[in-house]
Coordinates of N, CA, C and O in Angstrom, one line a residue:
M1 N 84.8 69.7 106.1 CA 86.0 70.1 106.9 C 86.0 71.6 107.2 O 85.6 72.4 106.4
T2 N 86.5 71.9 108.4 CA 86.5 73.3 108.8 C 87.9 73.9 108.4 O 88.9 73.2 108.3
P3 N 87.9 75.2 108.1 CA 89.2 75.9 107.7 C 90.0 76.3 108.9 O 91.0 77.0 108.8
L4 N 89.7 75.8 110.1 CA 90.4 76.2 111.3 C 91.3 75.1 111.8 O 91.0 73.9 111.6
P5 N 92.2 75.4 112.6 CA 92.6 76.8 113.2 C 93.4 77.6 112.2 O 94.0 77.0 111.3
L6 N 93.5 78.9 112.5 CA 94.3 79.8 111.7 C 95.0 80.6 112.7 O 94.4 81.2 113.6
T7 N 96.4 80.7 112.6 CA 97.2 81.6 113.5 C 98.1 82.4 112.6 O 98.8 81.8 111.8
V8 N 98.1 83.7 112.7 CA 98.9 84.6 111.9 C 99.5 85.6 112.8 O 98.8 86.3 113.5
D9 N 100.9 85.7 112.7 CA 101.6 86.8 113.4 C 101.8 87.9 112.3 O 102.3 87.6 111.2
L10 N 101.4 89.1 112.6 CA 101.5 90.1 111.6 C 101.7 91.5 112.3 O 101.6 91.6 113.5
L11 N 102.0 92.5 111.4 CA 102.1 93.9 111.9 C 100.7 94.5 111.7 O 100.2 94.4 110.6
A12 N 100.2 95.2 112.7 CA 98.9 95.8 112.6 C 99.1 97.1 111.8 O 99.5 98.1 112.3
V13 N 98.9 97.0 110.5 CA 98.9 98.1 109.6 C 97.6 98.1 108.8 O 96.9 97.1 108.7
P14 N 97.1 99.3 108.3 CA 95.8 99.4 107.7 C 95.6 98.3 106.6 O 94.6 97.7 106.5
K15 N 96.7 98.1 105.7 CA 96.5 97.1 104.6 C 96.4 95.7 105.1 O 95.9 94.8 104.4
A16 N 96.8 95.4 106.3 CA 96.6 94.0 106.9 C 95.2 93.7 107.2 O 94.8 92.5 107.1
V17 N 94.3 94.6 107.4 CA 92.9 94.4 107.8 C 92.2 93.7 106.6 O 91.7 92.6 106.7
P18 N 92.2 94.3 105.4 CA 91.6 93.6 104.3 C 92.3 92.3 103.8 O 91.7 91.4 103.4
E19 N 93.6 92.3 104.0 CA 94.4 91.1 103.7 C 93.9 89.9 104.6 O 93.7 88.8 104.1
M20 N 93.7 90.2 105.9 CA 93.2 89.1 106.8 C 91.8 88.7 106.4 O 91.4 87.5 106.5
R21 N 90.9 89.7 106.1 CA 89.6 89.3 105.6 C 89.6 88.4 104.4 O 88.9 87.4 104.3
H22 N 90.5 88.8 103.5 CA 90.6 88.0 102.2 C 91.1 86.6 102.5 O 90.6 85.6 102.0
M23 N 92.1 86.5 103.4 CA 92.6 85.2 103.8 C 91.5 84.3 104.4 O 91.4 83.1 104.1
L24 N 90.8 84.9 105.3 CA 89.7 84.2 106.0 C 88.6 83.8 105.0 O 88.1 82.7 105.1
R25 N 88.3 84.7 104.1 CA 87.3 84.4 103.1 C 87.7 83.2 102.3 O 86.9 82.3 102.0
E26 N 89.0 83.1 101.9 CA 89.5 82.0 101.1 C 89.5 80.7 101.9 O 89.1 79.7 101.5
R27 N 89.9 80.8 103.2 CA 89.9 79.7 104.1 C 88.5 79.1 104.3 O 88.3 77.9 104.6
C28 N 87.5 80.0 104.3 CA 86.1 79.6 104.6 C 85.5 79.0 103.4 O 84.3 78.5 103.4
G29 N 86.2 79.0 102.2 CA 85.7 78.3 101.0 C 84.4 78.9 100.5 O 83.5 78.1 100.0
G30 N 84.2 80.2 100.7 CA 83.0 80.8 100.2 C 81.8 80.7 101.2 O 80.7 81.2 100.9
A31 N 82.0 80.1 102.4 CA 80.9 80.1 103.4 C 80.6 81.5 103.8 O 81.5 82.3 103.9
D32 N 79.3 81.7 104.0 CA 78.9 83.1 104.4 C 79.4 83.3 105.8 O 79.0 82.7 106.8
S33 N 80.3 84.3 106.0 CA 80.9 84.6 107.3 C 81.1 86.1 107.5 O 82.1 86.5 108.0
P34 N 80.1 87.0 107.2 CA 80.3 88.4 107.4 C 80.5 88.8 108.8 O 81.3 89.7 109.1
D35 N 79.9 88.2 109.8 CA 80.1 88.5 111.2 C 81.5 88.2 111.6 O 82.2 89.0 112.3
L36 N 82.0 87.1 111.2 CA 83.4 86.7 111.5 C 84.4 87.7 110.9 O 85.3 88.2 111.6
L37 N 84.2 88.0 109.7 CA 85.1 89.0 109.0 C 85.0 90.4 109.6 O 86.0 91.0 109.8
L38 N 83.8 90.8 110.0 CA 83.7 92.1 110.6 C 84.4 92.1 112.0 O 85.1 93.1 112.3
C39 N 84.2 91.1 112.8 CA 84.9 91.1 114.1 C 86.4 91.0 114.0 O 87.1 91.7 114.7
V40 N 86.9 90.3 113.0 CA 88.4 90.3 112.8 C 88.8 91.7 112.4 O 89.8 92.2 113.0
S41 N 88.1 92.4 111.5 CA 88.5 93.7 111.1 C 88.4 94.7 112.3 O 89.4 95.5 112.4
E42 N 87.4 94.6 113.1 CA 87.3 95.6 114.2 C 88.4 95.4 115.3 O 89.0 96.3 115.8
L43 N 88.7 94.1 115.6 CA 89.7 93.9 116.6 C 91.1 94.3 116.1 O 91.9 94.9 116.9
L44 N 91.4 94.0 114.8 CA 92.7 94.5 114.3 C 92.7 96.0 114.2 O 93.8 96.6 114.5
T45 N 91.6 96.6 113.8 CA 91.6 98.1 113.7 C 91.8 98.8 115.0 O 92.4 99.8 115.1
N46 N 91.3 98.2 116.1 CA 91.4 98.7 117.4 C 92.9 98.8 117.8 O 93.4 99.7 118.5
V47 N 93.7 97.8 117.5 CA 95.1 97.8 117.8 C 95.8 98.9 117.0 O 96.6 99.7 117.6
I48 N 95.5 99.1 115.7 CA 96.0 100.2 115.0 C 95.7 101.5 115.6 O 96.5 102.4 115.8
A49 N 94.4 101.7 115.9 CA 94.0 103.0 116.5 C 94.5 103.3 117.8 O 94.8 104.5 118.1
H50 N 94.7 102.3 118.7 CA 95.0 102.6 120.1 C 96.5 102.3 120.5 O 97.0 102.8 121.5
L51 N 97.1 101.4 119.7 CA 98.5 101.1 120.0 C 99.5 101.6 118.9 O 100.7 101.7 119.1
G52 N 98.9 101.8 117.7 CA 99.7 102.4 116.6 C 100.0 101.5 115.5 O 100.0 100.2 115.7
E53 N 100.2 102.0 114.3 CA 100.6 101.3 113.2 C 101.9 100.5 113.4 O 102.8 101.1 114.0
G54 N 101.9 99.3 112.9 CA 103.2 98.5 113.0 C 103.3 97.7 114.3 O 104.3 97.0 114.5
T55 N 102.3 97.8 115.1 CA 102.3 97.0 116.3 C 102.2 95.5 116.0 O 101.4 95.1 115.2
P56 N 103.2 94.7 116.5 CA 103.1 93.2 116.2 C 101.9 92.6 117.0 O 101.7 92.8 118.2
V57 N 101.1 91.8 116.2 CA 99.9 91.2 116.8 C 99.9 89.7 116.4 O 100.5 89.3 115.4
T58 N 99.1 88.9 117.1 CA 98.8 87.5 116.7 C 97.3 87.4 116.5 O 96.6 87.7 117.5
L59 N 96.9 87.0 115.4 CA 95.5 86.8 115.1 C 95.3 85.3 115.1 O 96.0 84.5 114.5
R60 N 94.3 84.8 115.9 CA 94.0 83.4 116.0 C 92.5 83.3 115.8 O 91.7 84.0 116.4
V61 N 92.1 82.3 114.9 CA 90.7 82.0 114.7 C 90.6 80.5 114.8 O 91.3 79.8 114.1
A62 N 89.8 80.1 115.8 CA 89.8 78.6 116.1 C 88.3 78.2 116.5 O 87.5 79.0 116.9
G63 N 88.1 77.0 116.3 CA 86.8 76.4 116.7 C 86.8 76.1 118.2 O 87.8 75.9 118.8
T64 N 85.6 76.1 118.7 CA 85.5 75.7 120.1 C 84.7 74.4 120.3 O 84.0 74.0 119.3
C65 N 84.7 73.8 121.4 CA 84.0 72.5 121.6 C 82.5 72.8 121.6 O 81.7 71.9 121.4
S66 N 82.1 74.0 121.8 CA 80.6 74.4 121.9 C 80.1 74.7 120.5 O 79.0 75.2 120.4
G67 N 80.9 74.5 119.4 CA 80.4 74.8 118.1 C 80.5 76.2 117.7 O 79.9 76.6 116.7
R68 N 81.3 77.0 118.4 CA 81.4 78.5 118.0 C 82.8 78.6 117.4 O 83.6 77.8 117.4
V69 N 83.0 79.8 116.8 CA 84.3 80.2 116.3 C 84.8 81.3 117.3 O 84.1 82.3 117.6
R70 N 86.1 81.1 117.7 CA 86.7 82.1 118.6 C 87.8 82.9 117.8 O 88.6 82.3 117.2
V71 N 87.7 84.2 117.9 CA 88.6 85.1 117.3 C 89.4 85.7 118.4 O 88.9 86.2 119.4
E72 N 90.8 85.7 118.3 CA 91.6 86.3 119.3 C 92.6 87.2 118.6 O 93.2 86.8 117.6
V73 N 92.9 88.4 119.2 CA 93.9 89.3 118.7 C 94.8 89.6 119.9 O 94.3 90.2 120.9
S74 N 96.0 89.2 119.9 CA 97.0 89.4 121.0 C 97.9 90.5 120.6 O 98.4 90.6 119.5
D75 N 98.2 91.5 121.6 CA 99.1 92.6 121.3 C 99.9 92.8 122.5 O 99.6 92.4 123.6
P76 N 101.0 93.6 122.3 CA 101.9 93.9 123.4 C 101.5 95.1 124.3 O 102.4 95.6 124.9
G77 N 100.3 95.4 124.4 CA 99.8 96.5 125.2 C 99.0 96.0 126.4 O 97.8 96.2 126.4
P78 N 99.6 95.4 127.4 CA 98.9 94.8 128.4 C 98.1 95.8 129.3 O 97.1 95.5 129.9
G79 N 98.6 97.0 129.3 CA 97.9 98.0 130.1 C 96.8 98.8 129.4 O 96.1 99.6 130.1
L80 N 96.6 98.6 128.1 CA 95.6 99.3 127.4 C 94.5 98.4 127.1 O 94.4 97.7 126.1
W81 N 93.5 98.4 127.9 CA 92.3 97.6 127.8 C 91.3 98.2 126.9 O 91.0 99.4 127.0
P82 N 90.6 97.5 126.1 CA 89.5 98.0 125.3 C 88.3 98.3 126.1 O 88.0 97.5 127.0
V83 N 87.7 99.5 125.9 CA 86.5 99.9 126.6 C 85.5 100.3 125.6 O 85.7 101.2 124.9
P84 N 84.3 99.6 125.6 CA 83.3 100.0 124.7 C 82.8 101.4 125.1 O 82.8 101.8 126.2
R85 N 82.5 102.2 124.0 CA 82.0 103.6 124.3 C 80.8 103.8 123.4 O 80.5 103.1 122.5
I86 N 80.1 104.8 123.8 CA 78.9 105.2 123.0 C 79.3 106.3 122.0 O 79.6 107.4 122.5
A87 N 79.3 106.0 120.8 CA 79.7 107.0 119.7 C 78.4 107.8 119.4 O 77.3 107.3 119.3
G88 N 78.7 109.1 119.3 CA 77.6 110.0 118.9 C 77.3 109.9 117.4 O 78.1 109.3 116.6
D89 N 76.2 110.5 117.0 CA 75.8 110.4 115.6 C 76.8 111.0 114.7 O 76.9 110.5 113.5
R90 N 77.6 112.0 115.1 CA 78.5 112.6 114.2 C 80.0 112.0 114.4 O 80.9 112.4 113.6
D91 N 80.1 111.1 115.3 CA 81.5 110.5 115.5 C 81.8 109.6 114.3 O 81.0 108.8 113.9
E92 N 83.1 109.7 113.9 CA 83.5 108.9 112.8 C 84.1 107.6 113.3 O 84.5 106.7 112.5
S93 N 84.3 107.4 114.5 CA 84.9 106.2 115.1 C 84.2 105.9 116.4 O 83.4 106.7 116.9
G94 N 84.6 104.8 117.0 CA 84.1 104.5 118.4 C 83.0 103.5 118.4 O 82.4 103.2 119.4
R95 N 82.8 102.8 117.3 CA 81.7 101.8 117.2 C 82.2 100.4 117.2 O 81.4 99.4 117.2
G96 N 83.5 100.2 117.0 CA 84.1 98.8 116.8 C 83.7 97.8 117.9 O 83.2 96.7 117.6
L97 N 83.9 98.1 119.1 CA 83.6 97.2 120.2 C 82.1 97.0 120.3 O 81.6 95.9 120.7
A98 N 81.3 98.0 120.0 CA 79.9 97.9 120.1 C 79.4 96.9 119.0 O 78.5 96.1 119.3
L99 N 80.0 96.9 117.8 CA 79.7 96.0 116.8 C 80.1 94.5 117.2 O 79.3 93.6 117.1
V100 N 81.3 94.4 117.8 CA 81.7 93.1 118.3 C 80.8 92.6 119.3 O 80.3 91.4 119.3
E101 N 80.4 93.4 120.3 CA 79.5 93.1 121.3 C 78.1 92.6 120.8 O 77.5 91.7 121.3
A102 N 77.7 93.3 119.7 CA 76.4 93.0 119.1 C 76.4 91.7 118.4 O 75.4 91.0 118.4
L103 N 77.5 91.4 117.7 CA 77.6 90.2 116.9 C 78.0 88.9 117.6 O 77.6 87.8 117.3
A104 N 78.9 89.1 118.6 CA 79.4 88.0 119.3 C 78.5 87.4 120.4 O 77.7 88.1 121.0
S105 N 78.6 86.1 120.6 CA 77.9 85.4 121.7 C 78.5 85.9 123.0 O 77.8 86.1 124.0
R106 N 79.8 86.1 123.0 CA 80.5 86.7 124.2 C 81.8 87.2 123.7 O 82.3 86.8 122.7
W107 N 82.4 88.1 124.6 CA 83.7 88.6 124.2 C 84.4 89.0 125.5 O 83.8 89.1 126.6
G108 N 85.7 89.2 125.5 CA 86.4 89.6 126.7 C 87.9 89.9 126.4 O 88.3 90.0 125.3
V109 N 88.6 90.0 127.5 CA 90.1 90.4 127.5 C 90.8 89.4 128.4 O 90.3 89.2 129.6
E110 N 91.9 88.8 128.0 CA 92.7 88.0 128.8 C 94.0 88.8 129.0 O 94.7 89.1 128.1
Q111 N 94.4 89.0 130.3 CA 95.6 89.7 130.6 C 96.8 88.8 130.8 O 96.7 87.8 131.5
G112 N 97.9 89.1 130.1 CA 99.1 88.4 130.3 C 100.1 89.4 130.9 O 99.9 90.6 131.0
L113 N 101.3 88.9 131.2 CA 102.3 89.8 131.8 C 102.8 90.8 130.8 O 102.9 92.0 131.2
Y114 N 103.0 90.4 129.6 CA 103.5 91.3 128.6 C 102.6 91.5 127.4 O 102.9 92.2 126.5
R115 N 101.5 90.9 127.4 CA 100.5 90.9 126.3 C 99.1 90.9 126.8 O 98.9 90.4 128.0
K116 N 98.2 91.3 126.0 CA 96.8 91.0 126.3 C 96.2 90.4 125.1 O 96.7 90.6 124.0
T117 N 95.1 89.7 125.3 CA 94.3 89.1 124.2 C 92.9 89.6 124.3 O 92.2 89.3 125.3
V118 N 92.4 90.2 123.2 CA 91.0 90.5 123.1 C 90.4 89.5 122.2 O 90.9 89.1 121.2
W119 N 89.3 88.9 122.7 CA 88.7 87.7 122.0 C 87.2 87.9 121.9 O 86.6 88.7 122.7
C120 N 86.6 87.2 121.0 CA 85.1 87.1 120.9 C 84.8 85.7 120.4 O 85.6 85.1 119.7
E121 N 83.6 85.2 120.7 CA 83.1 84.0 120.1 C 81.8 84.2 119.4 O 80.9 85.0 119.9
L122 N 81.7 83.6 118.2 CA 80.6 83.8 117.3 C 80.0 82.4 116.9 O 80.7 81.4 116.9
P123 N 78.7 82.4 116.5 CA 78.2 81.1 116.0 C 79.0 80.8 114.7 O 79.5 81.7 114.0
A124 N 79.2 79.5 114.5 CA 79.9 79.1 113.3 C 79.2 79.6 112.0 O 78.0 79.5 112.0
P125 N 80.0 80.0 111.0 CA 79.3 80.4 109.8 C 78.5 79.3 109.1 O 78.9 78.1 109.3
A126 N 77.5 79.6 108.4 CA 76.7 78.6 107.7 C 77.6 77.9 106.7 O 78.5 78.4 106.1
G127 N 77.3 76.6 106.6 CA 78.1 75.7 105.7 C 79.3 75.0 106.3 O 79.9 74.2 105.7
W128 N 79.6 75.4 107.6 CA 80.7 74.7 108.2 C 80.1 73.4 108.9 O 79.2 73.5 109.7
D129 N 80.6 72.3 108.6 CA 80.1 71.0 109.1 C 80.4 71.0 110.6 O 79.6 70.5 111.4
R130 N 81.6 71.4 111.0 CA 82.0 71.4 112.4 C 83.1 72.4 112.6 O 83.8 72.7 111.6
V131 N 83.3 72.9 113.8 CA 84.3 73.9 114.0 C 85.3 73.5 115.0 O 86.2 74.4 115.4
V132 N 85.3 72.3 115.5 CA 86.4 71.9 116.4 C 87.7 71.8 115.6 O 87.7 71.3 114.5
D133 N 88.7 72.4 116.1 CA 90.0 72.5 115.4 C 90.5 71.2 114.9 O 90.5 70.2 115.6
E134 N 91.1 71.2 113.7 CA 91.9 70.2 113.1 C 92.9 70.8 112.2 O 92.7 71.8 111.6
P135 N 94.2 70.3 112.2 CA 95.2 70.9 111.5 C 94.9 71.0 110.0 O 94.4 70.0 109.4
V136 N 95.2 72.1 109.4 CA 95.0 72.3 108.0 C 96.2 73.0 107.4 O 96.7 73.9 108.0
A137 N 96.6 72.6 106.2 CA 97.7 73.3 105.5 C 97.3 74.7 105.1 O 96.1 74.9 104.8
V138 N 98.2 75.7 105.2 CA 97.9 77.0 105.0 C 98.8 77.6 103.9 O 99.9 77.4 103.9
G139 N 98.2 78.4 102.9 CA 98.9 79.1 101.9 C 99.6 78.2 100.9 O 99.6 76.9 101.1
P140 N 100.2 78.8 99.9 CA 100.9 78.0 98.9 C 102.0 77.1 99.4 O 102.3 76.1 98.8
G141 N 102.7 77.5 100.4 CA 103.8 76.8 100.9 C 103.5 75.9 102.1 O 104.4 75.3 102.7
G142 N 102.2 75.8 102.5 CA 101.8 75.0 103.6 C 102.1 75.7 104.9 O 102.3 76.9 105.0
P143 N 102.0 75.0 106.1 CA 102.2 75.6 107.4 C 103.6 76.3 107.5 O 104.6 75.8 107.0
G144 N 103.5 77.4 108.2 CA 104.7 78.2 108.5 C 105.1 79.2 107.4 O 106.1 79.8 107.5
T145 N 104.3 79.3 106.3 CA 104.6 80.2 105.3 C 104.0 81.6 105.6 O 102.9 81.7 106.2
A146 N 104.7 82.6 105.2 CA 104.1 84.0 105.4 C 103.1 84.3 104.3 O 103.2 83.7 103.3
S147 N 102.2 85.2 104.6 CA 101.2 85.6 103.6 C 101.0 87.1 103.7 O 100.6 87.6 104.8
G148 N 101.3 87.8 102.7 CA 101.0 89.2 102.7 C 102.1 90.1 103.3 O 102.9 89.6 104.0
P149 N 102.1 91.4 102.9 CA 103.2 92.2 103.4 C 103.3 92.4 104.9 O 104.4 92.6 105.4
G150 N 102.2 92.3 105.6 CA 102.2 92.5 107.0 C 102.5 91.3 107.8 O 102.7 91.3 109.0
A151 N 102.5 90.1 107.2 CA 102.6 88.8 107.9 C 104.1 88.6 108.2 O 105.0 88.7 107.4
L152 N 104.3 88.2 109.5 CA 105.6 87.8 109.9 C 105.8 86.3 109.9 O 106.8 85.7 109.5
S153 N 104.7 85.6 110.3 CA 104.7 84.1 110.1 C 103.3 83.7 110.2 O 102.4 84.4 110.6
Q154 N 103.1 82.4 109.8 CA 101.7 81.9 109.8 C 101.8 80.4 110.2 O 102.7 79.7 109.7
D155 N 100.9 79.9 111.0 CA 101.0 78.5 111.5 C 99.6 78.0 111.5 O 98.7 78.6 112.1
A156 N 99.4 76.8 110.9 CA 98.0 76.2 110.9 C 97.8 75.5 112.2 O 96.6 75.1 112.5
A157 N 98.8 75.2 113.0 CA 98.6 74.5 114.3 C 98.1 75.5 115.3 O 98.4 76.7 115.3
D158 N 97.3 75.0 116.3 CA 96.8 75.8 117.3 C 97.9 76.2 118.3 O 98.6 75.4 118.7
G159 N 98.0 77.5 118.6 CA 99.0 77.9 119.6 C 100.0 78.7 119.1 O 100.8 79.4 119.5

């Protein structure tokens, strides 16, 4: 059984990044998924860096019909598109999208009227039998329960 889909509405704050990695690690049941965890971290960190701490975002991780895992981070900054840049040797930041681009099979941005969604697709982590979405209970209280200080709501259903 796959641990997907996962949808979490949260505030983009620094402590939410490791919390989402931890949640995904638990949902993956120990399956080796470092690329997935890194892409989630980088997409959330970009929101914090470019839109500011406390920005409300929606993180979605779902399976695709092609056997990949799709990570989406939606934020209320429709005019601020991510642009990959080339970080210098001494730069302490600026490598996030380059990492996503290197790890993902593909990535992009979907523009909405009031939101944008930055997404990437990765090969399914080893050990997952299939990645096409199926509803799964989430957290100790099941679907709809909040998790972590930054979480506003959580839903195991797609959408």
